[in-house]
Coordinates of C-alpha atoms and ligand atoms in Angstrom, one line a residue:
M569 CA 31.4 -50.3 -12.2
D570 CA 29.3 -48.8 -15.1
G571 CA 26.2 -50.8 -15.8
T572 CA 23.3 -50.1 -18.5
T573 CA 20.2 -52.7 -17.2
G574 CA 17.1 -50.9 -17.5
F575 CA 17.7 -47.8 -18.8
G576 CA 15.9 -47.9 -21.9
E577 CA 14.3 -44.8 -21.8
L578 CA 17.0 -42.9 -20.7
S579 CA 19.0 -44.3 -23.1
A580 CA 18.8 -41.1 -25.2
P581 CA 22.5 -40.7 -27.4
G582 CA 23.7 -37.2 -27.3
R583 CA 21.9 -35.3 -29.5
V584 CA 22.6 -31.9 -31.5
A585 CA 20.1 -29.6 -31.5
G586 CA 17.7 -29.0 -34.7
P587 CA 18.7 -25.6 -36.9
D588 CA 15.6 -23.6 -34.8
E589 CA 15.5 -25.3 -32.2
G590 CA 15.9 -23.2 -29.0
I591 CA 17.0 -23.8 -25.3
S592 CA 14.9 -26.7 -23.9
T593 CA 13.4 -26.9 -20.3
A594 CA 15.9 -29.5 -19.7
E595 CA 19.0 -27.8 -20.8
L596 CA 17.5 -24.3 -18.8
A597 CA 16.7 -26.8 -15.6
L598 CA 20.9 -27.7 -15.6
A599 CA 21.6 -23.8 -16.5
A600 CA 20.1 -23.0 -13.1
R601 CA 22.2 -26.0 -11.3
N602 CA 25.4 -24.8 -12.7
H603 CA 26.2 -21.6 -12.7
G604 CA 28.8 -19.7 -14.3
L605 CA 31.0 -16.9 -13.0
P606 CA 29.7 -13.5 -13.4
L607 CA 32.2 -12.1 -15.6
E608 CA 32.5 -8.4 -13.1
A609 CA 33.9 -11.2 -10.9
L610 CA 37.3 -11.6 -13.6
R611 CA 38.1 -8.9 -11.1
Y612 CA 39.2 -11.4 -8.4
D613 CA 42.7 -12.8 -8.2
T614 CA 41.1 -15.8 -6.7
S615 CA 37.3 -16.3 -7.5
P616 CA 35.0 -16.1 -4.2
P617 CA 33.3 -19.3 -3.5
G618 CA 29.7 -19.0 -4.8
L619 CA 31.0 -16.8 -8.1
H620 CA 33.3 -19.5 -9.3
Y621 CA 31.7 -21.6 -11.9
V622 CA 29.6 -25.2 -10.8
L623 CA 29.2 -27.8 -13.0
V624 CA 28.3 -31.4 -11.3
H625 CA 26.7 -34.0 -13.8
Y626 CA 24.0 -35.3 -11.0
D627 CA 23.2 -34.5 -7.3
I628 CA 25.9 -32.8 -4.2
P629 CA 26.3 -35.7 -2.6
A630 CA 25.8 -36.0 1.0
T631 CA 28.7 -36.5 2.9
D632 CA 30.7 -36.3 6.2
A633 CA 34.6 -34.9 6.8
D634 CA 34.3 -36.5 9.9
T635 CA 34.1 -40.3 8.8
W636 CA 35.5 -39.7 4.9
R637 CA 38.1 -42.0 4.2
L638 CA 40.2 -42.2 1.1
T639 CA 41.4 -45.2 -0.5
V640 CA 44.6 -45.9 -2.3
D641 CA 44.6 -49.5 -3.7
G642 CA 44.8 -51.3 -6.7
R643 CA 48.0 -52.1 -8.0
V644 CA 50.0 -50.8 -5.1
G645 CA 52.6 -52.4 -3.1
R646 CA 50.9 -50.3 0.5
P647 CA 46.9 -49.7 0.1
L648 CA 46.2 -46.8 2.0
S649 CA 42.9 -45.3 3.9
L650 CA 43.3 -42.0 5.3
G651 CA 40.8 -39.9 7.0
L652 CA 40.7 -35.7 6.6
A653 CA 42.7 -35.6 9.6
E654 CA 45.5 -38.1 8.6
L655 CA 45.6 -36.0 5.1
R656 CA 46.1 -32.8 7.0
E657 CA 48.8 -34.1 8.8
R658 CA 50.8 -35.1 5.8
P659 CA 53.3 -31.6 4.5
A660 CA 50.7 -29.6 2.4
V661 CA 50.4 -27.5 -0.6
T662 CA 48.9 -24.9 -2.5
H663 CA 48.5 -24.1 -5.8
R664 CA 46.9 -21.3 -7.6
V665 CA 44.6 -23.2 -10.3
T666 CA 42.5 -21.9 -13.1
L667 CA 39.6 -24.5 -13.9
E668 CA 37.5 -24.3 -16.8
C669 CA 34.4 -26.4 -18.0
A670 CA 35.4 -28.5 -21.5
G671 CA 31.7 -27.3 -22.3
N672 CA 32.3 -23.6 -22.2
G673 CA 31.6 -22.0 -25.5
R674 CA 28.9 -25.1 -26.0
A675 CA 25.5 -22.7 -26.4
R676 CA 27.3 -20.4 -29.2
L677 CA 27.9 -23.5 -31.4
A678 CA 25.7 -23.8 -34.6
P679 CA 24.0 -26.5 -34.7
R680 CA 24.2 -26.6 -30.8
P681 CA 25.1 -29.9 -28.9
V682 CA 22.3 -30.2 -26.0
S683 CA 23.9 -30.4 -22.9
Q684 CA 25.1 -27.6 -20.1
P685 CA 24.4 -24.2 -22.4
W686 CA 27.6 -22.6 -21.6
L687 CA 28.3 -18.9 -23.2
V688 CA 31.9 -18.6 -21.9
E689 CA 31.4 -17.9 -18.4
A690 CA 32.5 -21.5 -17.3
V691 CA 35.8 -20.7 -15.4
G692 CA 36.7 -20.0 -12.0
T693 CA 40.5 -19.4 -10.2
A694 CA 41.2 -20.4 -6.6
D695 CA 44.0 -21.6 -4.3
W696 CA 43.5 -25.0 -3.8
T697 CA 45.4 -26.5 -0.8
G698 CA 45.8 -30.3 -0.3
V699 CA 48.5 -33.1 -0.4
P700 CA 50.5 -33.8 -3.6
L701 CA 48.7 -36.7 -4.8
S702 CA 52.5 -38.0 -6.4
A703 CA 53.1 -38.4 -2.4
L704 CA 50.0 -40.0 -1.7
L705 CA 51.4 -42.7 -4.6
A706 CA 54.6 -42.6 -3.8
E707 CA 53.7 -43.4 -0.3
A708 CA 51.7 -46.4 -1.8
G709 CA 53.8 -47.6 -3.8
A710 CA 52.5 -47.1 -7.1
G711 CA 53.9 -47.7 -10.3
E712 CA 56.9 -50.1 -8.8
E713 CA 54.9 -53.1 -10.9
G714 CA 54.8 -50.4 -14.0
A715 CA 51.0 -50.0 -13.8
G716 CA 49.1 -48.3 -16.7
D717 CA 46.2 -45.7 -15.1
V718 CA 45.0 -43.7 -11.6
V719 CA 41.3 -43.8 -11.8
F720 CA 39.7 -41.3 -9.4
T721 CA 36.5 -42.4 -8.1
G722 CA 33.7 -40.0 -7.1
A723 CA 30.9 -40.1 -4.2
D724 CA 28.2 -39.0 -6.6
H725 CA 25.9 -41.5 -8.5
G726 CA 23.6 -41.3 -11.8
V727 CA 22.6 -42.3 -15.0
E728 CA 23.9 -41.0 -18.1
R729 CA 22.7 -42.0 -21.4
G730 CA 21.6 -45.3 -20.3
T731 CA 24.9 -45.9 -18.3
E732 CA 24.5 -46.2 -14.4
Q733 CA 27.8 -45.0 -12.6
D734 CA 29.8 -43.1 -10.2
Y735 CA 31.5 -40.6 -11.5
R736 CA 35.0 -41.6 -12.5
R737 CA 37.9 -40.4 -14.5
A738 CA 41.1 -41.5 -15.2
L739 CA 45.0 -40.3 -15.7
P740 CA 47.9 -42.4 -16.9
L741 CA 50.2 -43.0 -14.0
P742 CA 53.1 -40.9 -15.4
H743 CA 50.7 -37.7 -15.5
A744 CA 49.1 -38.2 -11.8
A745 CA 52.8 -39.6 -10.3
D746 CA 54.7 -36.6 -11.6
P747 CA 55.4 -33.9 -9.0
A748 CA 56.1 -31.1 -11.8
R749 CA 52.2 -31.6 -12.8
D750 CA 51.0 -30.8 -9.4
V751 CA 48.4 -32.8 -9.5
L752 CA 46.6 -32.2 -6.1
V753 CA 44.3 -33.9 -3.3
A754 CA 42.5 -30.9 -1.8
Y755 CA 40.4 -30.1 1.1
A756 CA 40.5 -26.6 1.3
M757 CA 39.5 -23.9 -1.5
N758 CA 40.6 -20.3 -1.0
G759 CA 41.7 -21.1 2.4
A760 CA 39.0 -22.5 3.9
P761 CA 37.2 -26.3 3.8
L762 CA 35.8 -26.8 0.5
P763 CA 32.3 -26.2 -0.3
P764 CA 29.5 -28.8 -1.2
Q765 CA 29.2 -27.6 -4.5
H766 CA 33.3 -28.3 -5.3
G767 CA 33.9 -31.4 -4.1
S768 CA 33.6 -30.9 -0.3
P769 CA 35.5 -32.7 1.6
L770 CA 37.9 -33.7 -0.4
R771 CA 38.5 -33.1 -4.4
L772 CA 41.6 -33.6 -7.0
V773 CA 42.7 -31.0 -9.0
V774 CA 44.4 -31.3 -12.2
P775 CA 46.1 -27.9 -13.3
G776 CA 46.2 -26.9 -16.9
W777 CA 43.0 -29.7 -18.1
Y778 CA 39.8 -29.0 -18.2
G779 CA 37.7 -29.4 -15.1
M780 CA 36.4 -33.1 -15.9
A781 CA 39.5 -34.5 -14.5
S782 CA 39.1 -32.5 -11.1
V783 CA 37.3 -35.3 -9.7
K784 CA 35.2 -34.0 -6.5
W785 CA 34.0 -35.5 -3.5
L786 CA 37.0 -38.2 -3.8
R787 CA 36.6 -41.3 -2.3
A788 CA 39.0 -43.2 -4.3
V789 CA 42.3 -43.8 -5.7
T790 CA 43.0 -46.6 -7.8
V791 CA 45.5 -48.5 -9.8
T792 CA 45.1 -50.0 -12.6
D793 CA 47.1 -51.7 -15.2
S794 CA 44.9 -51.6 -18.1
P795 CA 43.5 -48.1 -19.6
F796 CA 40.6 -47.3 -18.1
T797 CA 37.3 -47.2 -20.4
G798 CA 34.6 -45.3 -17.9
F799 CA 32.1 -43.7 -19.2
Q800 CA 33.6 -39.9 -18.8
Q801 CA 36.7 -41.5 -20.2
T802 CA 35.7 -43.0 -23.3
A803 CA 32.2 -42.2 -24.4
A804 CA 31.8 -38.7 -22.8
Y805 CA 34.3 -36.3 -23.3
R806 CA 35.9 -36.9 -26.7
F807 CA 35.9 -34.7 -29.6
R808 CA 34.0 -36.2 -32.6
Q809 CA 32.5 -35.2 -35.4
R810 CA 30.6 -37.9 -36.0
A811 CA 28.8 -39.8 -33.3
D812 CA 29.8 -43.4 -34.4
E813 CA 33.8 -42.4 -34.1
P814 CA 35.7 -43.1 -31.3
G815 CA 36.9 -39.6 -31.1
E816 CA 40.3 -38.2 -29.7
P817 CA 40.0 -37.4 -25.7
V818 CA 39.5 -33.7 -23.9
T819 CA 42.6 -32.8 -22.2
V820 CA 44.7 -29.6 -21.9
I821 CA 42.6 -26.5 -21.5
A822 CA 42.9 -24.2 -24.8
P823 CA 43.8 -20.5 -24.6
R824 CA 40.9 -17.9 -23.8
A825 CA 40.7 -14.3 -23.2
L826 CA 37.9 -13.2 -21.4
M827 CA 37.1 -9.1 -20.5
I828 CA 35.0 -7.5 -17.8
P829 CA 31.9 -6.3 -19.8
P830 CA 32.7 -2.5 -20.0
G831 CA 30.2 0.4 -18.4
F832 CA 27.2 -0.5 -17.3
P833 CA 24.4 -3.6 -19.0
D834 CA 21.1 -3.2 -19.7
F835 CA 18.9 -5.6 -17.9
M836 CA 17.8 -8.2 -20.1
T837 CA 19.7 -8.0 -23.3
R838 CA 23.2 -7.6 -20.8
A839 CA 24.0 -5.0 -23.5
R840 CA 26.5 -2.4 -22.4
V841 CA 26.5 0.9 -22.1
V842 CA 29.4 3.3 -21.8
R843 CA 30.1 7.4 -22.1
P844 CA 32.1 8.8 -25.0
G845 CA 35.9 8.9 -23.9
P846 CA 38.6 6.7 -22.3
V847 CA 36.9 3.5 -21.2
P848 CA 39.2 1.3 -19.0
L849 CA 39.5 -2.6 -20.2
T850 CA 40.0 -5.3 -18.1
G851 CA 40.2 -9.2 -17.9
R852 CA 41.8 -12.5 -17.6
A853 CA 43.7 -15.2 -20.2
W854 CA 44.6 -18.4 -19.5
S855 CA 45.7 -21.8 -21.2
G856 CA 46.7 -25.0 -20.2
H857 CA 49.3 -25.3 -22.5
A858 CA 51.9 -22.5 -21.3
P859 CA 51.7 -19.3 -20.3
V860 CA 49.4 -16.5 -22.0
V861 CA 51.9 -14.4 -23.7
R862 CA 49.6 -11.7 -25.1
V863 CA 46.4 -10.5 -25.4
E864 CA 44.9 -8.0 -28.0
L865 CA 42.0 -6.2 -28.6
S866 CA 40.0 -5.4 -31.7
D867 CA 37.9 -2.6 -32.1
D868 CA 37.0 -2.9 -35.9
G869 CA 35.3 -5.9 -36.7
E870 CA 38.7 -8.0 -36.2
E871 CA 40.3 -6.1 -39.0
S872 CA 43.5 -4.9 -36.9
W873 CA 44.6 -5.5 -33.2
T874 CA 46.3 -3.5 -30.6
D875 CA 48.1 -5.7 -27.5
T876 CA 46.9 -4.8 -24.4
E877 CA 49.5 -5.0 -20.9
V878 CA 49.6 -8.7 -19.9
T879 CA 50.9 -9.3 -16.5
A880 CA 51.6 -12.8 -15.2
D881 CA 52.9 -14.3 -12.0
P882 CA 55.5 -17.0 -13.2
G883 CA 55.3 -18.4 -9.5
R884 CA 52.0 -19.4 -10.5
P885 CA 51.7 -21.4 -13.8
W886 CA 48.4 -22.3 -13.6
A887 CA 46.5 -19.5 -12.7
W888 CA 45.1 -17.0 -15.0
A889 CA 46.9 -13.9 -16.2
A890 CA 45.9 -10.7 -15.7
W891 CA 45.5 -7.9 -19.0
H892 CA 44.4 -4.2 -19.0
T893 CA 44.0 -1.6 -21.6
T894 CA 42.6 1.7 -22.3
W895 CA 40.2 2.2 -25.3
T896 CA 39.0 5.7 -26.7
A897 CA 34.6 5.0 -26.9
T898 CA 32.8 7.4 -29.3
P899 CA 29.4 7.6 -30.2
G900 CA 28.0 4.5 -31.9
T901 CA 27.9 1.1 -31.2
H902 CA 31.1 -0.7 -31.2
R903 CA 32.4 -4.4 -31.3
L904 CA 35.0 -5.7 -29.1
T905 CA 36.9 -8.7 -29.4
V906 CA 40.0 -10.3 -27.3
R907 CA 42.2 -12.7 -28.2
A908 CA 45.0 -14.9 -26.2
T909 CA 48.1 -16.1 -27.5
D910 CA 50.3 -18.8 -25.4
A911 CA 54.0 -19.6 -25.3
A912 CA 53.7 -22.1 -27.3
D913 CA 51.8 -19.7 -30.1
H914 CA 48.0 -21.6 -29.2
T915 CA 45.3 -19.0 -30.3
Q916 CA 42.0 -18.5 -30.5
P917 CA 40.0 -18.8 -33.4
L918 CA 38.0 -16.3 -35.0
T919 CA 35.3 -19.1 -36.4
A920 CA 34.0 -21.6 -33.6
P921 CA 35.5 -25.2 -33.8
W922 CA 32.8 -27.4 -33.7
N923 CA 32.3 -31.0 -32.3
R924 CA 29.3 -33.2 -31.1
G925 CA 30.0 -32.6 -28.0
G926 CA 30.5 -29.1 -27.8
F927 CA 33.8 -29.2 -26.3
G928 CA 36.7 -26.3 -26.4
N929 CA 35.2 -23.9 -28.6
N930 CA 37.7 -20.8 -27.4
L931 CA 36.4 -19.0 -30.1
V932 CA 37.1 -15.2 -29.5
Q933 CA 35.2 -13.4 -26.8
R934 CA 33.0 -10.1 -28.7
V935 CA 31.5 -7.8 -26.7
E936 CA 29.1 -5.2 -28.0
V937 CA 29.2 -2.0 -26.7
H938 CA 26.2 1.0 -27.1
C939 CA 28.5 4.4 -26.6
V940 CA 26.2 7.5 -25.9
R941 CA 26.4 10.8 -24.9
Ligands
MTE2152 N1 32.7 -36.3 -8.5 C1 32.6 -35.7 -9.9 N2 33.4 -34.6 -10.1 C2 33.3 -33.4 -11.0 C3 32.1 -33.5 -11.5 C4 31.0 -34.7 -11.2 O1 30.1 -34.0 -11.6 N3 31.3 -35.3 -10.5 N4 32.5 -32.7 -12.6 C5 33.3 -32.3 -13.4 C6 33.0 -31.1 -14.2 S1 32.7 -31.3 -15.9 C7 34.0 -29.8 -14.1 S2 33.8 -28.5 -15.1 C8 34.6 -29.5 -13.1 C9 33.6 -28.5 -12.2 O2 34.1 -28.2 -10.9 P1 33.8 -26.7 -10.2 O3 32.4 -27.1 -9.8 O4 34.6 -27.2 -9.0 O5 34.1 -25.8 -10.6 O6 34.2 -30.8 -11.9 C10 34.2 -31.9 -12.3 N5 34.8 -32.7 -11.2
MO2153 MO1 32.8 -30.0 -17.2

């Protein structure tokens, strides 16, 4: 389990950068390992593996699909230990799910929480195939004794702020066991075996929740009778204003729209260049709370907004929607802003919501565009 002995020099608490403190080499090292979705890849309905964002806390573990076992035990009537072949024999389902890292938007916060410095690109969508978690829990007889949490353990191991641990997260049993929540034990991504960085050979996929819940390299599902208090549940992934408060748990994905930056880029600054005239604008929008019903565009500094055309597939409630519109460019410098709103009336703020971990910053996306003749 989690341990803290002997990690004195690695026990630094989570930190917020000073007013003029730039991105450190340590943050750069994280950013080079954990890459985002290049925004032009929003064009694909499902993100090709390699373009889907990646976030790995420790190392990608060495795993072997041929000998892999998934255990389902703890407070269950019939503990299970299953290999990949046995999982593949069970009825399979495929869900198209948009995953987003809870830290997406962190690097745009001021002051900046020091961690993986995402701008806006920590997102991806894939068709995940596997066995419903609800079916495995039912087979194991979970819940027959009124148990509490379901803990998911990955095969990766590390130390974080002085706490040595296997990567672990939990869901309340009613969520984990509810077939309507579509929580999935997945062995395929876009029809192929999981790539190493996305959890090969097996991962959890929790639709509608930020990515930290979707435990990769899944080796154990443990039903407990008390709330799980592991590091990733109670120390990390909390909305906190002060370091010494318990904070609220990070769970459901807040709405966000992203546009494919129009025209062509400047290599160094990524500034966009377009010619005068009609410019097609397209992108994606998602929310873990409810379907996205509206995506608006502003080209006048957010004084006024016009609706874009939103196309969602009602059969795929966990996947991003597509949106498109046409914008007429005139010579000069413009700022384009997009904003998503979901059916439960959650929308995106015009000023960034700040917390110490830099979680859930779904500030509107602003793209500077230079229109030249
Ligand atoms: N075992 C394990 N699972 C994990 C992680 C991890 O470091 N180890 N990172 C989590 C986080 S923070 C995110 S955002 C998602 C990223 O999933 P992806 O890399 O497949 O996009 O995986 C989650 N599952
Ligand atoms: Mo994440």
